Amino acid sequence: MSIALKEALVQRYFLSKVIQSIVLLFGVLLLVFVMVRITGDPAALMMPREASQEHVEAFREKMGFNDPVMVQFGRFISGAIVGDFGNSLHFKTPAMPLVLQRLPATVQLALAGLVMAVVVGVPLGLVGGFNPGSLVDSLGRFLALLGQSVPNFWLALILILYFAVRLRWFPSFGRDELKSVVLPAFVMGLPVMGQIVRLTRSAVLEIRGEDFIRTAHSKGLEPRTIYTKHVLRNVAIPLVSVIGVQFGYMLGGSIYIEIIFSWPGMGQLLEQAIGWRDFPLVQALAVFTSLVVLGLNLLTDMAYAVIDPRIRYG
Amino acid sequence: MKSRLFSILTAAVVLAILAVQCAPETIVETVEVIKEVEKEVEVVKEVEVEVEKEVIIEVEVTAVPPPEGPEGTLVRAVSTFPNSLDHPQAAERQASTTDFQLYDSLVWFGEGGTIVPQLAESWEVSDDATEYTFHLREGVVFHNGEPFNADAVVFNWERVVASDFEYAYHWKVATSVETVDEYTVKATLEKPDALFLSLVADNWAMIPPGYFEEVGQEGFNEHPMGTGPFVFVEWVKGDHITMEANPDYWRGAPKIQTVIFRPIPESATRVAAIQTGEVDIVTRLSSEEAQSLLGVENVKVIKYPKTRIYYVAFNNLTTGLDQPTMDPMVRQAMNYAVDVDTIIDALFDGFAEPAAGYVASGELGYGAVEPFGYDPDKALALLSEAGYPDGFAMDMACPAGAYTHFEEVCEAVVGYLGDVGIDATLEIMESGHYWDLEANKELPPLFGDSWSAAGGEAFRRLTGALGGMDASYSAWSDPEIDRMLDEIKATPDQDERAALYGELQVYMQEDPPFIYLYQPVAFEAINTRVQGYNPFPFEGYDLFETWVIEE
């Protein structure tokens, strides 16, 4: 294959992924718009109960809830393209900056959780895969089982009761010091760690049995070279994909953990925004989170292409 | 072999976990804790009997005197975070009670729903009850040194009336506010409104005109300012709000130097944080959570009845028009059929009070009627007399997840109605959807809900739930009730008004628009180092009198 053709293929691959993401994002916008509107009348919720019918109607008119749905959708899309989701109904300030304000806390928590999951999970999985049945393997599999089966809200409360209330090692809530991140990050990272252990282990086991590994052995390569060059590179492919997906999930799906630990991130804001029927804020959060997930998926796809030539030229 | 090791390890750990849970020493500990809790519960119940008539259990008198000047830091947990610290924009109670530490109003609430002076030293009401003349306190300054005077009051009124805030209508009650002289201001109402002063107390937070004009609305939202006991320091959204003592406060400097508000949405975490001492005051606890804190070192549980009433409403406007409940005897029967005391004991550990009419304890005119009480025989007799000896069938709805144990309460009500032959079919709905239907008056002819009311009077609860087609959440209209409410509204004298509330209650007992259920109890927990903290029944509080003992 000529170099020019290779480049063309790579470009086509990336381009198709980018286009896919844009189409998906548009789908997300449509879905968010529709779903927020089928859950209830925001005017009824935003207005105090004593307010008269007349006041509620005036409020609805002011917020544009009386316009035809297509007009509302047009307004939503044209705003969304430039990141303008209007003012939050509850906070009265533009919605997008409120979301971005919460981003650092959520990213910190997700990153801390992910680092814990990877740092503990990958070595356990590798050792288990290379030495199935060993003590470390059993430990890894047990932790994996635990991580994937313990409900996180329960674990969070237990950790607070034990490590915050009884031992006083960590704060029970908030994001005041570096120590604050430990408990929520552990709760967040544990199920991901479980998944990583299992995935790494089974990938190693599977690849060790492949023909090309046997060939490598038979042509007299050092086991160390085989492990690093052939096995690890192949293990990395499913791992990268899982890490990418999980990181996106952690950025968007940490509502329970953020609430229980009173972590001032996006998940907590989303829960409040839904409770308040704060359309603009919910929309801004949902679209932003989707954007982050789509971006991560795109990066994951690109990472594949770097690791695995088969995907690049496939 | 390999998998056996794994199974053995798993089994071992599971056994270890079980063993830890069943370890003898742990059992001993648990038993001790339970004993302690029981003891404490008994003590609390005794206390409750003694002070039942009082709205708030007094914080115990200690030998430690309050400090001379502002000292120490108090951390208060809030369950939801304020949307704004600009008072007319505050969307709910937690926001408006937080921001009110920064502000004063012209008048304020005293004991039992009375009105006392604050920034206004005194006031006069015209004979037709449409003109209120306030004589303002002299020498009061805002946090930036701007003087407080009649012009400031006029400016505040003009600002909110011209705004599109949801709560602007609390200011629009006055059709004009004019300066008489530097320290006298006159508010004119279109028609008499006896509740005007309580509206002013609850809503008219005064902000400095010069500062507002300089920084604008957005600047003010970022850094609010008033005449109140505490001065705004910073607000890190979602994380904390910090305020400091106002040394030049007109009532004298407060006794706490720094107040920090922290949001903890999850009540189990609030329970943990009060135990670790990370926060000094936590609110909105369930009775189970409050009991789990009894006997915990350094933690004190306080409770008081909330000015909220739970009820099952009847409908005489839309869906209830052709139902047996149009007959007042049937509605009385249904009140006698429900055993509210047992519901309270079973679901709230006894921590709630049966609603005596639609006026809550602590509100003006409370105590004119007694709860119906549980009398199924009387219910059956009334039903027979009304022509329904074999009962009837009816639809009922309740909101899900909106109020503590309310789904179970509704189920219990259905059970009790079934005992007297009324076959109610209960539908429990997602609360957002439920309130949409309620606002459109499309709920079934029986529906459960609750109504709070601030301002020391039941008036807004009454007009809100019984205001006919004009009120968003009302499914009931009765010209006699309308007439009495109009009369209450036109009566500025508090004692006369209290008597009118009583009359209305008697009427609403004979011709009940609700099955009256209960008034809930609010639980808070404070660190024992907090002194002089007295929350109001409507979840308000004034930290001016509060101080902390420094270790």
PDB file of N, CA and C in Angstrom, chain A residues 50-114:
ATOM      1  N   GLU A  50     -49.102  29.685  46.248  1.00  0.00           N
ATOM      2  CA  GLU A  50     -50.156  30.663  46.512  1.00  0.00           C
ATOM      3  C   GLU A  50     -50.446  31.532  45.289  1.00  0.00           C
ATOM      4  N   ALA A  51     -49.534  31.486  44.300  1.00  0.00           N
ATOM      5  CA  ALA A  51     -49.678  32.369  43.144  1.00  0.00           C
ATOM      6  C   ALA A  51     -50.996  32.091  42.423  1.00  0.00           C
ATOM      7  N   SER A  52     -51.612  33.154  41.933  1.00  0.00           N
ATOM      8  CA  SER A  52     -52.895  32.978  41.261  1.00  0.00           C
ATOM      9  C   SER A  52     -52.663  32.470  39.838  1.00  0.00           C
ATOM     10  N   GLN A  53     -53.719  31.936  39.251  1.00  0.00           N
ATOM     11  CA  GLN A  53     -53.699  31.434  37.876  1.00  0.00           C
ATOM     12  C   GLN A  53     -53.105  32.486  36.939  1.00  0.00           C
ATOM     13  N   GLU A  54     -53.519  33.742  37.188  1.00  0.00           N
ATOM     14  CA  GLU A  54     -53.097  34.878  36.368  1.00  0.00           C
ATOM     15  C   GLU A  54     -51.566  35.057  36.396  1.00  0.00           C
ATOM     16  N   HIS A  55     -50.990  34.981  37.604  1.00  0.00           N
ATOM     17  CA  HIS A  55     -49.538  35.114  37.728  1.00  0.00           C
ATOM     18  C   HIS A  55     -48.816  33.988  37.010  1.00  0.00           C
ATOM     19  N   VAL A  56     -49.342  32.769  37.159  1.00  0.00           N
ATOM     20  CA  VAL A  56     -48.713  31.611  36.531  1.00  0.00           C
ATOM     21  C   VAL A  56     -48.732  31.794  35.011  1.00  0.00           C
ATOM     22  N   GLU A  57     -49.862  32.271  34.506  1.00  0.00           N
ATOM     23  CA  GLU A  57     -49.995  32.454  33.059  1.00  0.00           C
ATOM     24  C   GLU A  57     -49.014  33.509  32.553  1.00  0.00           C
ATOM     25  N   ALA A  58     -48.887  34.601  33.308  1.00  0.00           N
ATOM     26  CA  ALA A  58     -47.961  35.666  32.918  1.00  0.00           C
ATOM     27  C   ALA A  58     -46.531  35.140  32.875  1.00  0.00           C
ATOM     28  N   PHE A  59     -46.206  34.304  33.852  1.00  0.00           N
ATOM     29  CA  PHE A  59     -44.861  33.736  33.920  1.00  0.00           C
ATOM     30  C   PHE A  59     -44.599  32.829  32.716  1.00  0.00           C
ATOM     31  N   ARG A  60     -45.585  32.014  32.378  1.00  0.00           N
ATOM     32  CA  ARG A  60     -45.461  31.080  31.271  1.00  0.00           C
ATOM     33  C   ARG A  60     -45.219  31.848  29.965  1.00  0.00           C
ATOM     34  N   GLU A  61     -45.965  32.924  29.838  1.00  0.00           N
ATOM     35  CA  GLU A  61     -45.844  33.754  28.634  1.00  0.00           C
ATOM     36  C   GLU A  61     -44.433  34.353  28.551  1.00  0.00           C
ATOM     37  N   LYS A  62     -43.972  34.846  29.694  1.00  0.00           N
ATOM     38  CA  LYS A  62     -42.661  35.500  29.735  1.00  0.00           C
ATOM     39  C   LYS A  62     -41.547  34.520  29.356  1.00  0.00           C
ATOM     40  N   MET A  63     -41.673  33.273  29.836  1.00  0.00           N
ATOM     41  CA  MET A  63     -40.635  32.287  29.576  1.00  0.00           C
ATOM     42  C   MET A  63     -40.752  31.680  28.180  1.00  0.00           C
ATOM     43  N   GLY A  64     -41.797  32.021  27.458  1.00  0.00           N
ATOM     44  CA  GLY A  64     -41.954  31.490  26.105  1.00  0.00           C
ATOM     45  C   GLY A  64     -42.493  30.069  26.069  1.00  0.00           C
ATOM     46  N   PHE A  65     -43.056  29.572  27.191  1.00  0.00           N
ATOM     47  CA  PHE A  65     -43.595  28.209  27.199  1.00  0.00           C
ATOM     48  C   PHE A  65     -44.896  28.107  26.405  1.00  0.00           C
ATOM     49  N   ASN A  66     -45.457  29.261  26.027  1.00  0.00           N
ATOM     50  CA  ASN A  66     -46.720  29.229  25.275  1.00  0.00           C
ATOM     51  C   ASN A  66     -46.504  29.195  23.766  1.00  0.00           C
ATOM     52  N   ASP A  67     -45.251  29.441  23.328  1.00  0.00           N
ATOM     53  CA  ASP A  67     -44.996  29.421  21.888  1.00  0.00           C
ATOM     54  C   ASP A  67     -45.168  28.012  21.345  1.00  0.00           C
ATOM     55  N   PRO A  68     -45.407  27.894  20.014  1.00  0.00           N
ATOM     56  CA  PRO A  68     -45.494  26.556  19.425  1.00  0.00           C
ATOM     57  C   PRO A  68     -44.194  25.791  19.667  1.00  0.00           C
ATOM     58  N   VAL A  69     -44.307  24.470  19.781  1.00  0.00           N
ATOM     59  CA  VAL A  69     -43.149  23.646  20.120  1.00  0.00           C
ATOM     60  C   VAL A  69     -42.018  23.832  19.102  1.00  0.00           C
ATOM     61  N   MET A  70     -42.379  23.953  17.821  1.00  0.00           N
ATOM     62  CA  MET A  70     -41.337  24.088  16.803  1.00  0.00           C
ATOM     63  C   MET A  70     -40.561  25.395  16.982  1.00  0.00           C
ATOM     64  N   VAL A  71     -41.258  26.450  17.370  1.00  0.00           N
ATOM     65  CA  VAL A  71     -40.586  27.732  17.615  1.00  0.00           C
ATOM     66  C   VAL A  71     -39.616  27.580  18.785  1.00  0.00           C
ATOM     67  N   GLN A  72     -40.085  26.888  19.847  1.00  0.00           N
ATOM     68  CA  GLN A  72     -39.222  26.669  21.006  1.00  0.00           C
ATOM     69  C   GLN A  72     -38.003  25.848  20.613  1.00  0.00           C
ATOM     70  N   PHE A  73     -38.223  24.836  19.750  1.00  0.00           N
ATOM     71  CA  PHE A  73     -37.122  23.965  19.340  1.00  0.00           C
ATOM     72  C   PHE A  73     -36.110  24.744  18.499  1.00  0.00           C
ATOM     73  N   GLY A  74     -36.615  25.568  17.582  1.00  0.00           N
ATOM     74  CA  GLY A  74     -35.737  26.387  16.744  1.00  0.00           C
ATOM     75  C   GLY A  74     -34.863  27.295  17.601  1.00  0.00           C
ATOM     76  N   ARG A  75     -35.515  27.913  18.612  1.00  0.00           N
ATOM     77  CA  ARG A  75     -34.793  28.799  19.511  1.00  0.00           C
ATOM     78  C   ARG A  75     -33.716  28.016  20.270  1.00  0.00           C
ATOM     79  N   PHE A  76     -34.086  26.810  20.664  1.00  0.00           N
ATOM     80  CA  PHE A  76     -33.170  25.957  21.427  1.00  0.00           C
ATOM     81  C   PHE A  76     -31.941  25.585  20.596  1.00  0.00           C
ATOM     82  N   ILE A  77     -32.176  25.126  19.353  1.00  0.00           N
ATOM     83  CA  ILE A  77     -31.071  24.678  18.508  1.00  0.00           C
ATOM     84  C   ILE A  77     -30.143  25.842  18.156  1.00  0.00           C
ATOM     85  N   SER A  78     -30.730  26.965  17.759  1.00  0.00           N
ATOM     86  CA  SER A  78     -29.870  28.073  17.347  1.00  0.00           C
ATOM     87  C   SER A  78     -29.039  28.570  18.527  1.00  0.00           C
ATOM     88  N   GLY A  79     -29.610  28.511  19.727  1.00  0.00           N
ATOM     89  CA  GLY A  79     -28.840  28.898  20.912  1.00  0.00           C
ATOM     90  C   GLY A  79     -27.772  27.859  21.230  1.00  0.00           C
ATOM     91  N   ALA A  80     -28.155  26.574  21.147  1.00  0.00           N
ATOM     92  CA  ALA A  80     -27.254  25.491  21.561  1.00  0.00           C
ATOM     93  C   ALA A  80     -25.971  25.509  20.742  1.00  0.00           C
ATOM     94  N   ILE A  81     -26.072  25.874  19.463  1.00  0.00           N
ATOM     95  CA  ILE A  81     -24.900  25.857  18.593  1.00  0.00           C
ATOM     96  C   ILE A  81     -23.818  26.803  19.109  1.00  0.00           C
ATOM     97  N   VAL A  82     -24.249  27.925  19.690  1.00  0.00           N
ATOM     98  CA  VAL A  82     -23.249  28.843  20.243  1.00  0.00           C
ATOM     99  C   VAL A  82     -23.120  28.701  21.761  1.00  0.00           C
ATOM    100  N   GLY A  83     -23.653  27.611  22.307  1.00  0.00           N
ATOM    101  CA  GLY A  83     -23.503  27.354  23.743  1.00  0.00           C
ATOM    102  C   GLY A  83     -24.428  28.194  24.608  1.00  0.00           C
ATOM    103  N   ASP A  84     -25.438  28.790  23.992  1.00  0.00           N
ATOM    104  CA  ASP A  84     -26.362  29.608  24.768  1.00  0.00           C
ATOM    105  C   ASP A  84     -27.658  28.840  25.015  1.00  0.00           C
ATOM    106  N   PHE A  85     -27.856  28.423  26.248  1.00  0.00           N
ATOM    107  CA  PHE A  85     -29.068  27.670  26.587  1.00  0.00           C
ATOM    108  C   PHE A  85     -30.063  28.544  27.341  1.00  0.00           C
ATOM    109  N   GLY A  86     -29.809  29.828  27.343  1.00  0.00           N
ATOM    110  CA  GLY A  86     -30.698  30.750  28.050  1.00  0.00           C
ATOM    111  C   GLY A  86     -30.353  30.821  29.517  1.00  0.00           C
ATOM    112  N   ASN A  87     -31.109  31.599  30.269  1.00  0.00           N
ATOM    113  CA  ASN A  87     -30.888  31.733  31.697  1.00  0.00           C
ATOM    114  C   ASN A  87     -31.517  30.564  32.444  1.00  0.00           C
ATOM    115  N   SER A  88     -30.790  30.076  33.428  1.00  0.00           N
ATOM    116  CA  SER A  88     -31.370  29.078  34.315  1.00  0.00           C
ATOM    117  C   SER A  88     -32.603  29.686  34.987  1.00  0.00           C
ATOM    118  N   LEU A  89     -33.703  28.922  35.013  1.00  0.00           N
ATOM    119  CA  LEU A  89     -34.926  29.443  35.621  1.00  0.00           C
ATOM    120  C   LEU A  89     -34.739  29.643  37.119  1.00  0.00           C
ATOM    121  N   HIS A  90     -33.947  28.775  37.721  1.00  0.00           N
ATOM    122  CA  HIS A  90     -33.803  28.794  39.164  1.00  0.00           C
ATOM    123  C   HIS A  90     -32.766  29.824  39.604  1.00  0.00           C
ATOM    124  N   PHE A  91     -31.629  29.844  38.939  1.00  0.00           N
ATOM    125  CA  PHE A  91     -30.543  30.726  39.375  1.00  0.00           C
ATOM    126  C   PHE A  91     -30.569  32.089  38.687  1.00  0.00           C
ATOM    127  N   LYS A  92     -31.370  32.222  37.619  1.00  0.00           N
ATOM    128  CA  LYS A  92     -31.528  33.495  36.892  1.00  0.00           C
ATOM    129  C   LYS A  92     -30.259  33.969  36.191  1.00  0.00           C
ATOM    130  N   THR A  93     -29.277  33.113  36.084  1.00  0.00           N
ATOM    131  CA  THR A  93     -28.062  33.503  35.368  1.00  0.00           C
ATOM    132  C   THR A  93     -27.884  32.527  34.207  1.00  0.00           C
ATOM    133  N   PRO A  94     -27.049  32.872  33.194  1.00  0.00           N
ATOM    134  CA  PRO A  94     -26.893  31.975  32.045  1.00  0.00           C
ATOM    135  C   PRO A  94     -26.544  30.552  32.473  1.00  0.00           C
ATOM    136  N   ALA A  95     -27.145  29.577  31.806  1.00  0.00           N
ATOM    137  CA  ALA A  95     -27.037  28.182  32.248  1.00  0.00           C
ATOM    138  C   ALA A  95     -25.642  27.608  32.020  1.00  0.00           C
ATOM    139  N   MET A  96     -25.052  27.891  30.856  1.00  0.00           N
ATOM    140  CA  MET A  96     -23.791  27.220  30.512  1.00  0.00           C
ATOM    141  C   MET A  96     -22.657  27.541  31.494  1.00  0.00           C
ATOM    142  N   PRO A  97     -22.478  28.816  31.877  1.00  0.00           N
ATOM    143  CA  PRO A  97     -21.418  29.089  32.857  1.00  0.00           C
ATOM    144  C   PRO A  97     -21.618  28.346  34.173  1.00  0.00           C
ATOM    145  N   LEU A  98     -22.886  28.147  34.575  1.00  0.00           N
ATOM    146  CA  LEU A  98     -23.145  27.393  35.810  1.00  0.00           C
ATOM    147  C   LEU A  98     -22.618  25.972  35.680  1.00  0.00           C
ATOM    148  N   VAL A  99     -22.794  25.398  34.481  1.00  0.00           N
ATOM    149  CA  VAL A  99     -22.320  24.035  34.237  1.00  0.00           C
ATOM    150  C   VAL A  99     -20.797  24.011  34.275  1.00  0.00           C
ATOM    151  N   LEU A 100     -20.181  24.960  33.578  1.00  0.00           N
ATOM    152  CA  LEU A 100     -18.718  24.974  33.482  1.00  0.00           C
ATOM    153  C   LEU A 100     -18.078  25.190  34.855  1.00  0.00           C
ATOM    154  N   GLN A 101     -18.776  25.995  35.701  1.00  0.00           N
ATOM    155  CA  GLN A 101     -18.297  26.225  37.064  1.00  0.00           C
ATOM    156  C   GLN A 101     -18.154  24.914  37.832  1.00  0.00           C
ATOM    157  N   ARG A 102     -19.058  23.970  37.552  1.00  0.00           N
ATOM    158  CA  ARG A 102     -19.042  22.700  38.279  1.00  0.00           C
ATOM    159  C   ARG A 102     -18.096  21.683  37.649  1.00  0.00           C
ATOM    160  N   LEU A 103     -17.576  21.992  36.467  1.00  0.00           N
ATOM    161  CA  LEU A 103     -16.767  21.018  35.731  1.00  0.00           C
ATOM    162  C   LEU A 103     -15.516  20.578  36.488  1.00  0.00           C
ATOM    163  N   PRO A 104     -14.717  21.514  37.050  1.00  0.00           N
ATOM    164  CA  PRO A 104     -13.477  21.071  37.693  1.00  0.00           C
ATOM    165  C   PRO A 104     -13.713  20.012  38.770  1.00  0.00           C
ATOM    166  N   ALA A 105     -14.739  20.204  39.602  1.00  0.00           N
ATOM    167  CA  ALA A 105     -14.998  19.241  40.678  1.00  0.00           C
ATOM    168  C   ALA A 105     -15.307  17.867  40.100  1.00  0.00           C
ATOM    169  N   THR A 106     -16.158  17.842  39.070  1.00  0.00           N
ATOM    170  CA  THR A 106     -16.530  16.560  38.485  1.00  0.00           C
ATOM    171  C   THR A 106     -15.345  15.890  37.812  1.00  0.00           C
ATOM    172  N   VAL A 107     -14.540  16.670  37.085  1.00  0.00           N
ATOM    173  CA  VAL A 107     -13.372  16.095  36.416  1.00  0.00           C
ATOM    174  C   VAL A 107     -12.394  15.560  37.451  1.00  0.00           C
ATOM    175  N   GLN A 108     -12.200  16.309  38.529  1.00  0.00           N
ATOM    176  CA  GLN A 108     -11.272  15.859  39.574  1.00  0.00           C
ATOM    177  C   GLN A 108     -11.712  14.507  40.144  1.00  0.00           C
ATOM    178  N   LEU A 109     -13.019  14.417  40.432  1.00  0.00           N
ATOM    179  CA  LEU A 109     -13.539  13.182  41.017  1.00  0.00           C
ATOM    180  C   LEU A 109     -13.424  12.019  40.033  1.00  0.00           C
ATOM    181  N   ALA A 110     -13.801  12.268  38.778  1.00  0.00           N
ATOM    182  CA  ALA A 110     -13.751  11.197  37.784  1.00  0.00           C
ATOM    183  C   ALA A 110     -12.316  10.756  37.544  1.00  0.00           C
ATOM    184  N   LEU A 111     -11.405  11.719  37.449  1.00  0.00           N
ATOM    185  CA  LEU A 111     -10.003  11.374  37.213  1.00  0.00           C
ATOM    186  C   LEU A 111      -9.432  10.573  38.378  1.00  0.00           C
ATOM    187  N   ALA A 112      -9.726  11.035  39.605  1.00  0.00           N
ATOM    188  CA  ALA A 112      -9.220  10.338  40.784  1.00  0.00           C
ATOM    189  C   ALA A 112      -9.743   8.905  40.809  1.00  0.00           C
ATOM    190  N   GLY A 113     -11.035   8.758  40.496  1.00  0.00           N
ATOM    191  CA  GLY A 113     -11.631   7.423  40.472  1.00  0.00           C
ATOM    192  C   GLY A 113     -10.999   6.559  39.401  1.00  0.00           C
ATOM    193  N   LEU A 114     -10.781   7.159  38.238  1.00  0.00           N
ATOM    194  CA  LEU A 114     -10.232   6.403  37.121  1.00  0.00           C
ATOM    195  C   LEU A 114      -8.793   5.979  37.398  1.00  0.00           C
TER     196      LEU A 114
END
